Amino acid sequence: MALEFRNPPTAILASGSKNGVDLGGQKCIISIDRNHNLYNEGYISTEMSWGEFYREEGIKDQIDSFTTVEYRTVQEDPEELSNTLVKSFENIIKNQRLFYGIADFEVDAFMNENCVIPDLKLDYKVINKLLDAHRKSREENLFPKIISDTHGRKSIRVEFQGANKKNLHFIASKIENYSDLLRTASGFATGIVCTSKGAANFYILTDNIVFKEGTIAKMYIDQENIDVIMMAIQREVLFPISWFRIDIGLKSLENFEKWNDIKDNTLLKSALTQYEKYITVLIYKKYKEIASNESIGLSSDNDFYNMTVPQRNKALRDMADAIRKLTELYKE
């Protein structure tokens, strides 16, 4: 199912022509709404340039010169970084959304044999095919288009693809369930953004995302997803745009180099406390509904229904304990 990415970063729409290509990257704060649509809440950094190709025969795909198109970063300034995060969390609560994570988009036109995403190692033959496909995209202008609604709000259709796509596109159907998942989520996913029929497809090539504290997942390479990309490129129905990395959940904030400098910032601590209270209300609502639902055994995944009597009793005790703790937090 296609989602919408509202106010999408320009890097995800990076394009090019026979004369040059967009290069650089962006790091942004992402939230989701009750329908799992993604929102760009603000930029942590933007470093976008235009790379002009040589005009001489034989070296037309090599960059001759770079022109800075946009440069701005708050990563190195603790005060600016704190303020950006505070505004984002205030906006998320105001609009009844959820903090999803931090997304990085890196654009190199696939001209680098060494993948620009750390921890993702790909065969150079795969990189070469991506390079050739990107060249075709530049020549035929096959890049995704921004959609604008009647209010002028910009968006693009997106889909997640891969064996573990459920780690980025949650199966849960309610915002209360999303909040419970994101509360304990940690890890990241990396891959390639490709366009097909005007939509941006996030092909997940590896991830170590978990939804339980203290759990560690091993890295892997989704070879089947790579094969799908290569086949679709060969059939000229899919065209690569950029690399992506999404660090998910509140734990993603700890990846900022300046995190130790900002974690005790008064305004940021207050914003995060308000956000924790906000999601506590949602989680409280979820567990209260579950505990009071007489048809609890008819949940979509049938977990409760398939439990033995002792397992059910333990599950109900755990649920009651969770509700008690959440009630205490809610009253604080």
C-alpha atoms as a printed R data frame, in Angstrom:
    type eleno elety resid chain resno       x       y       z
1   ATOM     1    CA   MET     A     1   0.000   0.000   0.000
2   ATOM     2    CA   ALA     A     2   1.384   3.375  -1.010
3   ATOM     3    CA   LEU     A     3   1.793   6.022   1.669
4   ATOM     4    CA   GLU     A     4   2.371   9.731   1.283
5   ATOM     5    CA   PHE     A     5   5.554  11.521   2.280
6   ATOM     6    CA   ARG     A     6   4.542  15.114   3.063
7   ATOM     7    CA   ASN     A     7   7.054  17.921   2.519
8   ATOM     8    CA   PRO     A     8   9.590  15.420   1.121
9   ATOM     9    CA   PRO     A     9  13.300  16.323   1.298
10  ATOM    10    CA   THR     A    10  14.779  17.477  -1.991
11  ATOM    11    CA   ALA     A    11  17.393  14.700  -1.894
12  ATOM    12    CA   ILE     A    12  14.685  12.078  -2.342
13  ATOM    13    CA   LEU     A    13  13.724  13.898  -5.541
14  ATOM    14    CA   ALA     A    14  17.278  14.422  -6.743
15  ATOM    15    CA   SER     A    15  17.515  14.556 -10.506
16  ATOM    16    CA   GLY     A    16  19.956  15.312 -13.288
17  ATOM    17    CA   SER     A    17  20.376  15.796 -16.993
18  ATOM    18    CA   LYS     A    18  22.941  15.180 -19.713
19  ATOM    19    CA   ASN     A    19  24.775  18.265 -18.432
20  ATOM    20    CA   GLY     A    20  24.943  17.541 -14.718
21  ATOM    21    CA   VAL     A    21  23.501  15.887 -11.640
22  ATOM    22    CA   ASP     A    22  22.345  16.652  -8.092
23  ATOM    23    CA   LEU     A    23  24.834  15.558  -5.440
24  ATOM    24    CA   GLY     A    24  24.914  15.723  -1.650
25  ATOM    25    CA   GLY     A    25  22.636  14.703   1.144
26  ATOM    26    CA   GLN     A    26  20.049  15.623   3.745
27  ATOM    27    CA   LYS     A    27  19.252  14.545   7.284
28  ATOM    28    CA   CYS     A    28  15.734  15.207   8.515
29  ATOM    29    CA   ILE     A    29  13.314  14.527  11.358
30  ATOM    30    CA   ILE     A    30  10.432  12.247  10.397
31  ATOM    31    CA   SER     A    31   7.018  11.732  11.983
32  ATOM    32    CA   ILE     A    32   3.989   9.644  11.052
33  ATOM    33    CA   ASP     A    33   0.246  10.187  11.382
34  ATOM    34    CA   ARG     A    34  -2.551   7.744  12.232
35  ATOM    35    CA   ASN     A    35  -2.536   6.537   8.609
36  ATOM    36    CA   HIS     A    36   1.244   5.983   8.682
37  ATOM    37    CA   ASN     A    37   1.907   8.806   6.208
38  ATOM    38    CA   LEU     A    38   5.383  10.282   6.676
39  ATOM    39    CA   TYR     A    39   6.125  13.940   7.424
40  ATOM    40    CA   ASN     A    40   9.382  15.847   7.194
41  ATOM    41    CA   GLU     A    41   9.312  17.881  10.425
42  ATOM    42    CA   GLY     A    42  12.571  19.707   9.823
43  ATOM    43    CA   TYR     A    43  16.134  19.465   8.579
44  ATOM    44    CA   ILE     A    44  19.175  18.626  10.647
45  ATOM    45    CA   SER     A    45  21.437  19.200   7.667
46  ATOM    46    CA   THR     A    46  21.263  19.958   3.955
47  ATOM    47    CA   GLU     A    47  24.323  19.816   1.730
48  ATOM    48    CA   MET     A    48  23.194  19.824  -1.895
49  ATOM    49    CA   SER     A    49  25.339  20.689  -4.922
50  ATOM    50    CA   TRP     A    50  25.075  20.584  -8.696
51  ATOM    51    CA   GLY     A    51  27.800  18.589 -10.396
52  ATOM    52    CA   GLU     A    52  28.543  19.717 -13.947
53  ATOM    53    CA   PHE     A    53  29.789  17.013 -16.324
54  ATOM    54    CA   TYR     A    54  32.761  17.402 -18.664
55  ATOM    55    CA   ARG     A    55  31.645  18.129 -22.230
56  ATOM    56    CA   GLU     A    56  34.461  16.205 -23.920
57  ATOM    57    CA   GLU     A    57  33.747  12.833 -25.494
58  ATOM    58    CA   GLY     A    58  34.793   9.852 -23.399
59  ATOM    59    CA   ILE     A    59  34.557  11.619 -20.026
60  ATOM    60    CA   LYS     A    60  30.982  12.939 -20.164
61  ATOM    61    CA   ASP     A    61  30.013  11.043 -17.001
62  ATOM    62    CA   GLN     A    62  32.795  12.579 -14.922
63  ATOM    63    CA   ILE     A    63  32.230  15.676 -12.824
64  ATOM    64    CA   ASP     A    64  34.048  18.806 -14.010
65  ATOM    65    CA   SER     A    65  32.866  21.300 -11.370
66  ATOM    66    CA   PHE     A    66  30.613  21.620  -8.322
67  ATOM    67    CA   THR     A    67  28.219  24.445  -7.477
68  ATOM    68    CA   THR     A    68  26.702  24.655  -3.985
69  ATOM    69    CA   VAL     A    69  22.925  24.825  -4.271
70  ATOM    70    CA   GLU     A    70  21.986  24.736  -0.583
71  ATOM    71    CA   TYR     A    71  23.988  24.346   2.588
72  ATOM    72    CA   ARG     A    72  22.674  24.476   6.136
73  ATOM    73    CA   THR     A    73  23.370  22.375   9.200
74  ATOM    74    CA   VAL     A    74  22.553  22.501  12.901
75  ATOM    75    CA   GLN     A    75  24.518  19.346  13.710
76  ATOM    76    CA   GLU     A    76  27.547  21.181  15.067
77  ATOM    77    CA   ASP     A    77  25.684  23.786  17.133
78  ATOM    78    CA   PRO     A    78  24.122  22.304  20.305
79  ATOM    79    CA   GLU     A    79  21.741  25.236  20.779
80  ATOM    80    CA   GLU     A    80  20.454  25.187  17.195
81  ATOM    81    CA   LEU     A    81  20.163  21.392  17.234
82  ATOM    82    CA   SER     A    82  18.189  21.526  20.495
83  ATOM    83    CA   ASN     A    83  15.885  24.242  19.171
84  ATOM    84    CA   THR     A    84  15.233  22.288  15.971
85  ATOM    85    CA   LEU     A    85  14.298  19.168  17.927
86  ATOM    86    CA   VAL     A    86  12.125  21.118  20.367
87  ATOM    87    CA   LYS     A    87  10.136  22.742  17.539
88  ATOM    88    CA   SER     A    88   9.722  19.376  15.843
89  ATOM    89    CA   PHE     A    89   8.373  17.642  18.951
90  ATOM    90    CA   GLU     A    90   6.029  20.550  19.666
91  ATOM    91    CA   ASN     A    91   4.704  20.334  16.110
92  ATOM    92    CA   ILE     A    92   4.331  16.543  16.317
93  ATOM    93    CA   ILE     A    93   2.214  16.793  19.483
94  ATOM    94    CA   LYS     A    94   0.186  19.717  18.111
95  ATOM    95    CA   ASN     A    95  -0.721  17.755  14.981
96  ATOM    96    CA   GLN     A    96  -1.289  14.463  16.850
97  ATOM    97    CA   ARG     A    97   1.485  12.613  15.081
98  ATOM    98    CA   LEU     A    98   4.308  10.407  16.345
99  ATOM    99    CA   PHE     A    99   8.064  10.792  16.219
100 ATOM   100    CA   TYR     A   100   9.242   8.142  13.744
101 ATOM   101    CA   GLY     A   101  12.992   8.692  13.533
102 ATOM   102    CA   ILE     A   102  15.865  10.390  11.730
103 ATOM   103    CA   ALA     A   103  16.256   9.863   7.980
104 ATOM   104    CA   ASP     A   104  19.395  10.361   5.878
105 ATOM   105    CA   PHE     A   105  19.319  10.594   2.097
106 ATOM   106    CA   GLU     A   106  22.638  10.506   0.238
107 ATOM   107    CA   VAL     A   107  22.859  11.346  -3.442
108 ATOM   108    CA   ASP     A   108  25.956  10.416  -5.457
109 ATOM   109    CA   ALA     A   109  24.363   9.347  -8.782
110 ATOM   110    CA   PHE     A   110  25.813   5.905  -7.889
111 ATOM   111    CA   MET     A   111  29.178   7.013  -9.262
112 ATOM   112    CA   ASN     A   112  31.028   5.745  -6.187
113 ATOM   113    CA   GLU     A   113  31.992   2.057  -6.152
114 ATOM   114    CA   ASN     A   114  32.166   2.271  -2.376
115 ATOM   115    CA   CYS     A   115  28.589   2.554  -1.151
116 ATOM   116    CA   VAL     A   116  28.087   5.816   0.744
117 ATOM   117    CA   ILE     A   117  25.967   4.108   3.417
118 ATOM   118    CA   PRO     A   118  28.106   2.645   6.264
119 ATOM   119    CA   ASP     A   119  27.505  -1.026   7.049
120 ATOM   120    CA   LEU     A   120  26.094  -1.682   3.582
121 ATOM   121    CA   LYS     A   121  28.492  -3.529   1.284
122 ATOM   122    CA   LEU     A   122  27.418  -4.208  -2.296
123 ATOM   123    CA   ASP     A   123  29.120  -5.925  -5.206
124 ATOM   124    CA   TYR     A   124  30.635  -3.436  -7.650
125 ATOM   125    CA   LYS     A   125  28.570  -5.047 -10.455
126 ATOM   126    CA   VAL     A   126  25.415  -3.968  -8.621
127 ATOM   127    CA   ILE     A   127  26.790  -0.430  -8.253
128 ATOM   128    CA   ASN     A   128  27.583  -0.328 -11.982
129 ATOM   129    CA   LYS     A   129  24.016  -1.324 -12.872
130 ATOM   130    CA   LEU     A   130  22.692   1.386 -10.581
131 ATOM   131    CA   LEU     A   131  25.029   3.864 -12.266
132 ATOM   132    CA   ASP     A   132  23.818   2.882 -15.742
133 ATOM   133    CA   ALA     A   133  20.169   3.072 -14.668
134 ATOM   134    CA   HIS     A   134  20.686   6.519 -13.114
135 ATOM   135    CA   ARG     A   135  22.272   7.692 -16.374
136 ATOM   136    CA   LYS     A   136  19.138   6.597 -18.232
137 ATOM   137    CA   SER     A   137  16.971   8.439 -15.711
138 ATOM   138    CA   ARG     A   138  18.941  11.614 -16.383
139 ATOM   139    CA   GLU     A   139  18.679  11.253 -20.128
140 ATOM   140    CA   GLU     A   140  14.922  10.561 -20.147
141 ATOM   141    CA   ASN     A   141  13.833  12.652 -17.135
142 ATOM   142    CA   LEU     A   142  12.311   9.713 -15.257
143 ATOM   143    CA   PHE     A   143  12.559  11.161 -11.762
144 ATOM   144    CA   PRO     A   144   9.583  11.208  -9.333
145 ATOM   145    CA   LYS     A   145   7.266  14.197  -9.377
146 ATOM   146    CA   ILE     A   146   5.980  16.174  -6.400
147 ATOM   147    CA   ILE     A   147   2.220  16.155  -5.835
148 ATOM   148    CA   SER     A   148   0.586  19.348  -4.554
149 ATOM   149    CA   ASP     A   149  -2.923  19.395  -3.074
150 ATOM   150    CA   THR     A   150  -5.426  22.253  -3.267
151 ATOM   151    CA   HIS     A   151  -3.748  23.878  -0.256
152 ATOM   152    CA   GLY     A   152  -0.325  23.815  -1.895
153 ATOM   153    CA   ARG     A   153   1.026  21.099   0.411
154 ATOM   154    CA   LYS     A   154   3.658  18.999  -1.315
155 ATOM   155    CA   SER     A   155   3.919  15.219  -1.104
156 ATOM   156    CA   ILE     A   156   5.122  12.136  -2.931
157 ATOM   157    CA   ARG     A   157   3.824   8.565  -2.863
158 ATOM   158    CA   VAL     A   158   6.151   6.099  -1.130
159 ATOM   159    CA   GLU     A   159   6.288   2.347  -0.545
160 ATOM   160    CA   PHE     A   160   8.614   0.147   1.509
161 ATOM   161    CA   GLN     A   161   9.948  -3.021  -0.096
162 ATOM   162    CA   GLY     A   162  11.934  -5.942   1.309
163 ATOM   163    CA   ALA     A   163  11.779  -8.989   3.549
164 ATOM   164    CA   ASN     A   164  11.636  -6.793   6.665
165 ATOM   165    CA   LYS     A   165   9.469  -3.960   5.353
166 ATOM   166    CA   LYS     A   166   7.190  -4.429   8.397
167 ATOM   167    CA   ASN     A   167  10.015  -2.866  10.438
168 ATOM   168    CA   LEU     A   168   9.405   0.455   8.663
169 ATOM   169    CA   HIS     A   169   5.776   0.125   7.573
170 ATOM   170    CA   PHE     A   170   4.004  -1.192  10.637
171 ATOM   171    CA   ILE     A   171   1.248  -3.759  10.265
172 ATOM   172    CA   ALA     A   172  -0.631  -2.189  13.195
173 ATOM   173    CA   SER     A   173  -3.695  -0.154  12.224
174 ATOM   174    CA   LYS     A   174  -4.034   2.384  15.048
175 ATOM   175    CA   ILE     A   175  -1.876   5.274  16.178
176 ATOM   176    CA   GLU     A   176  -1.958   3.787  19.715
177 ATOM   177    CA   ASN     A   177  -0.278   0.651  18.363
178 ATOM   178    CA   TYR     A   178   2.278   2.707  16.440
179 ATOM   179    CA   SER     A   179   3.152   4.584  19.631
180 ATOM   180    CA   ASP     A   180   3.667   1.348  21.547
181 ATOM   181    CA   LEU     A   181   5.987   0.000  18.825
182 ATOM   182    CA   LEU     A   182   8.003   3.207  18.547
183 ATOM   183    CA   ARG     A   183   8.329   3.535  22.328
184 ATOM   184    CA   THR     A   184  10.834   0.655  22.461
185 ATOM   185    CA   ALA     A   185  12.053   0.672  18.844
186 ATOM   186    CA   SER     A   186  15.751   1.004  18.038
187 ATOM   187    CA   GLY     A   187  18.106   0.319  15.166
188 ATOM   188    CA   PHE     A   188  18.233   1.416  11.548
189 ATOM   189    CA   ALA     A   189  17.457   0.327   8.015
190 ATOM   190    CA   THR     A   190  19.449   1.196   4.900
191 ATOM   191    CA   GLY     A   191  18.829   0.763   1.215
192 ATOM   192    CA   ILE     A   192  18.037   2.436  -2.065
193 ATOM   193    CA   VAL     A   193  15.273   4.828  -3.049
194 ATOM   194    CA   CYS     A   194  13.999   3.997  -6.540
195 ATOM   195    CA   THR     A   195  11.176   5.504  -8.556
196 ATOM   196    CA   SER     A   196   8.478   3.597 -10.382
197 ATOM   197    CA   LYS     A   197   5.294   5.072 -11.853
198 ATOM   198    CA   GLY     A   198   5.881   8.330 -10.014
199 ATOM   199    CA   ALA     A   199   6.265   6.746  -6.568
200 ATOM   200    CA   ALA     A   200   9.404   6.558  -4.449
201 ATOM   201    CA   ASN     A   201  10.123   2.970  -3.393
202 ATOM   202    CA   PHE     A   202  12.331   2.394  -0.348
203 ATOM   203    CA   TYR     A   203  14.126  -0.900  -1.010
204 ATOM   204    CA   ILE     A   204  15.464  -2.115   2.335
205 ATOM   205    CA   LEU     A   205  18.758  -3.953   1.830
206 ATOM   206    CA   THR     A   206  19.689  -4.411   5.483
207 ATOM   207    CA   ASP     A   207  18.387  -3.492   8.925
208 ATOM   208    CA   ASN     A   208  18.855  -4.267  12.594
209 ATOM   209    CA   ILE     A   209  15.593  -2.777  13.878
210 ATOM   210    CA   VAL     A   210  14.099  -4.311  17.024
211 ATOM   211    CA   PHE     A   211  11.007  -3.477  19.084
212 ATOM   212    CA   LYS     A   212  12.075  -4.895  22.420
213 ATOM   213    CA   GLU     A   213  14.547  -3.339  24.811
214 ATOM   214    CA   GLY     A   214  17.736  -5.299  25.280
215 ATOM   215    CA   THR     A   215  17.316  -7.172  21.991
216 ATOM   216    CA   ILE     A   216  20.066  -7.102  19.363
217 ATOM   217    CA   ALA     A   217  19.489  -8.019  15.716
218 ATOM   218    CA   LYS     A   218  22.179  -9.181  13.307
219 ATOM   219    CA   MET     A   219  22.908  -7.292  10.101
220 ATOM   220    CA   TYR     A   220  22.199  -9.062   6.813
221 ATOM   221    CA   ILE     A   221  21.948  -8.391   3.080
222 ATOM   222    CA   ASP     A   222  18.524  -8.868   1.483
223 ATOM   223    CA   GLN     A   223  19.810 -10.493  -1.707
224 ATOM   224    CA   GLU     A   224  16.299 -11.256  -2.930
225 ATOM   225    CA   ASN     A   225  15.436  -7.560  -2.787
226 ATOM   226    CA   ILE     A   226  18.633  -6.732  -4.689
227 ATOM   227    CA   ASP     A   227  17.641  -9.268  -7.349
228 ATOM   228    CA   VAL     A   228  14.190  -7.662  -7.605
229 ATOM   229    CA   ILE     A   229  15.794  -4.235  -8.110
230 ATOM   230    CA   MET     A   230  18.188  -5.537 -10.761
231 ATOM   231    CA   MET     A   231  15.390  -7.306 -12.647
232 ATOM   232    CA   ALA     A   232  13.115  -4.259 -12.544
233 ATOM   233    CA   ILE     A   233  15.955  -2.017 -13.724
234 ATOM   234    CA   GLN     A   234  16.653  -4.402 -16.597
235 ATOM   235    CA   ARG     A   235  12.977  -4.235 -17.583
236 ATOM   236    CA   GLU     A   236  13.161  -0.437 -17.356
237 ATOM   237    CA   VAL     A   237  10.313  -0.137 -14.858
238 ATOM   238    CA   LEU     A   238  12.447   1.007 -11.933
239 ATOM   239    CA   PHE     A   239  15.045   3.764 -11.675
240 ATOM   240    CA   PRO     A   240  17.405   4.432  -8.718
241 ATOM   241    CA   ILE     A   241  17.496   7.870  -7.086
242 ATOM   242    CA   SER     A   242  19.453   7.847  -3.822
243 ATOM   243    CA   TRP     A   243  20.666   5.899  -0.814
244 ATOM   244    CA   PHE     A   244  18.721   6.084   2.432
245 ATOM   245    CA   ARG     A   245  19.174   5.296   6.093
246 ATOM   246    CA   ILE     A   246  16.367   5.550   8.645
247 ATOM   247    CA   ASP     A   247  17.177   5.379  12.367
248 ATOM   248    CA   ILE     A   248  13.932   4.595  14.120
249 ATOM   249    CA   GLY     A   249  12.429   5.504  17.490
250 ATOM   250    CA   LEU     A   250  13.534   7.871  20.244
251 ATOM   251    CA   LYS     A   251  16.835   5.980  20.528
252 ATOM   252    CA   SER     A   252  17.797   7.542  17.178
253 ATOM   253    CA   LEU     A   253  18.380  10.858  18.952
254 ATOM   254    CA   GLU     A   254  21.343   9.330  20.758
255 ATOM   255    CA   ASN     A   255  23.158   8.969  17.425
256 ATOM   256    CA   PHE     A   256  23.740  12.707  17.140
257 ATOM   257    CA   GLU     A   257  27.390  13.541  17.712
258 ATOM   258    CA   LYS     A   258  26.285  16.382  19.998
259 ATOM   259    CA   TRP     A   259  23.779  14.291  21.953
260 ATOM   260    CA   ASN     A   260  25.815  14.437  25.179
261 ATOM   261    CA   ASP     A   261  25.921  18.227  24.770
262 ATOM   262    CA   ILE     A   262  22.150  18.598  24.342
263 ATOM   263    CA   LYS     A   263  20.525  15.789  26.349
264 ATOM   264    CA   ASP     A   264  20.404  17.947  29.497
265 ATOM   265    CA   ASN     A   265  19.187  21.068  27.685
266 ATOM   266    CA   THR     A   266  16.237  22.389  29.719
267 ATOM   267    CA   LEU     A   267  13.948  23.109  26.758
268 ATOM   268    CA   LEU     A   268  14.713  19.790  25.069
269 ATOM   269    CA   LYS     A   269  14.175  17.806  28.284
270 ATOM   270    CA   SER     A   270  10.844  19.579  28.740
271 ATOM   271    CA   ALA     A   271   9.799  18.840  25.134
272 ATOM   272    CA   LEU     A   272  10.728  15.166  25.481
273 ATOM   273    CA   THR     A   273   8.876  14.929  28.805
274 ATOM   274    CA   GLN     A   274   5.765  16.385  27.195
275 ATOM   275    CA   TYR     A   275   6.112  13.936  24.325
276 ATOM   276    CA   GLU     A   276   6.472  10.992  26.716
277 ATOM   277    CA   LYS     A   277   3.275  12.063  28.492
278 ATOM   278    CA   TYR     A   278   1.553  12.405  25.120
279 ATOM   279    CA   ILE     A   279   2.403   8.854  24.012
280 ATOM   280    CA   THR     A   280   1.703   7.487  27.509
281 ATOM   281    CA   VAL     A   281  -1.907   8.589  27.070
282 ATOM   282    CA   LEU     A   282  -2.073   6.719  23.758
283 ATOM   283    CA   ILE     A   283  -0.518   3.542  25.160
284 ATOM   284    CA   TYR     A   284  -2.740   3.727  28.232
285 ATOM   285    CA   LYS     A   285  -5.760   3.926  25.935
286 ATOM   286    CA   LYS     A   286  -4.550   0.900  23.994
287 ATOM   287    CA   TYR     A   287  -4.053  -1.371  26.987
288 ATOM   288    CA   LYS     A   288  -7.215  -0.213  28.711
289 ATOM   289    CA   GLU     A   289  -9.255  -1.089  25.610
290 ATOM   290    CA   ILE     A   290  -7.540  -4.469  25.344
291 ATOM   291    CA   ALA     A   291  -8.106  -5.277  29.021
292 ATOM   292    CA   SER     A   292 -11.796  -4.312  28.898
293 ATOM   293    CA   ASN     A   293 -12.518  -5.999  25.556
294 ATOM   294    CA   GLU     A   294 -14.571  -9.129  26.159
295 ATOM   295    CA   SER     A   295 -13.597 -10.490  22.732
296 ATOM   296    CA   ILE     A   296  -9.884 -10.134  23.441
297 ATOM   297    CA   GLY     A   297  -9.260 -13.594  22.017
298 ATOM   298    CA   LEU     A   298 -10.363 -12.432  18.585
299 ATOM   299    CA   SER     A   299  -7.386 -10.144  17.981
300 ATOM   300    CA   SER     A   300  -6.092 -10.013  14.432
301 ATOM   301    CA   ASP     A   301  -3.051 -12.187  15.090
302 ATOM   302    CA   ASN     A   302  -4.962 -14.633  17.343
303 ATOM   303    CA   ASP     A   303  -2.058 -14.708  19.816
304 ATOM   304    CA   PHE     A   304  -4.309 -14.599  22.852
305 ATOM   305    CA   TYR     A   305  -6.750 -17.082  21.370
306 ATOM   306    CA   ASN     A   306  -3.984 -19.617  20.790
307 ATOM   307    CA   MET     A   307  -2.557 -19.386  24.310
308 ATOM   308    CA   THR     A   308  -2.965 -22.085  26.941
309 ATOM   309    CA   VAL     A   309  -4.945 -21.214  30.088
310 ATOM   310    CA   PRO     A   310  -1.780 -20.557  32.181
311 ATOM   311    CA   GLN     A   311  -0.378 -18.410  29.357
312 ATOM   312    CA   ARG     A   312  -3.604 -16.402  29.179
313 ATOM   313    CA   ASN     A   313  -3.607 -15.844  32.932
314 ATOM   314    CA   LYS     A   314  -0.007 -14.639  32.829
315 ATOM   315    CA   ALA     A   315  -0.771 -12.344  29.859
316 ATOM   316    CA   LEU     A   316  -3.684 -10.790  31.740
317 ATOM   317    CA   ARG     A   317  -1.543 -10.297  34.851
318 ATOM   318    CA   ASP     A   318   1.185  -8.642  32.754
319 ATOM   319    CA   MET     A   319  -1.411  -6.456  31.078
320 ATOM   320    CA   ALA     A   320  -2.906  -5.419  34.398
321 ATOM   321    CA   ASP     A   321   0.563  -4.562  35.696
322 ATOM   322    CA   ALA     A   322   1.276  -2.517  32.565
323 ATOM   323    CA   ILE     A   323  -2.004  -0.634  32.979
324 ATOM   324    CA   ARG     A   324  -1.226   0.048  36.636
325 ATOM   325    CA   LYS     A   325   2.195   1.494  35.774
326 ATOM   326    CA   LEU     A   326   0.812   3.538  32.889
327 ATOM   327    CA   THR     A   327  -1.973   4.855  35.119
328 ATOM   328    CA   GLU     A   328   0.604   6.050  37.623
329 ATOM   329    CA   LEU     A   329   2.536   7.794  34.841
330 ATOM   330    CA   TYR     A   330  -0.646   9.278  33.433
331 ATOM   331    CA   LYS     A   331  -1.589  10.809  36.813
332 ATOM   332    CA   GLU     A   332   1.842  12.388  37.344
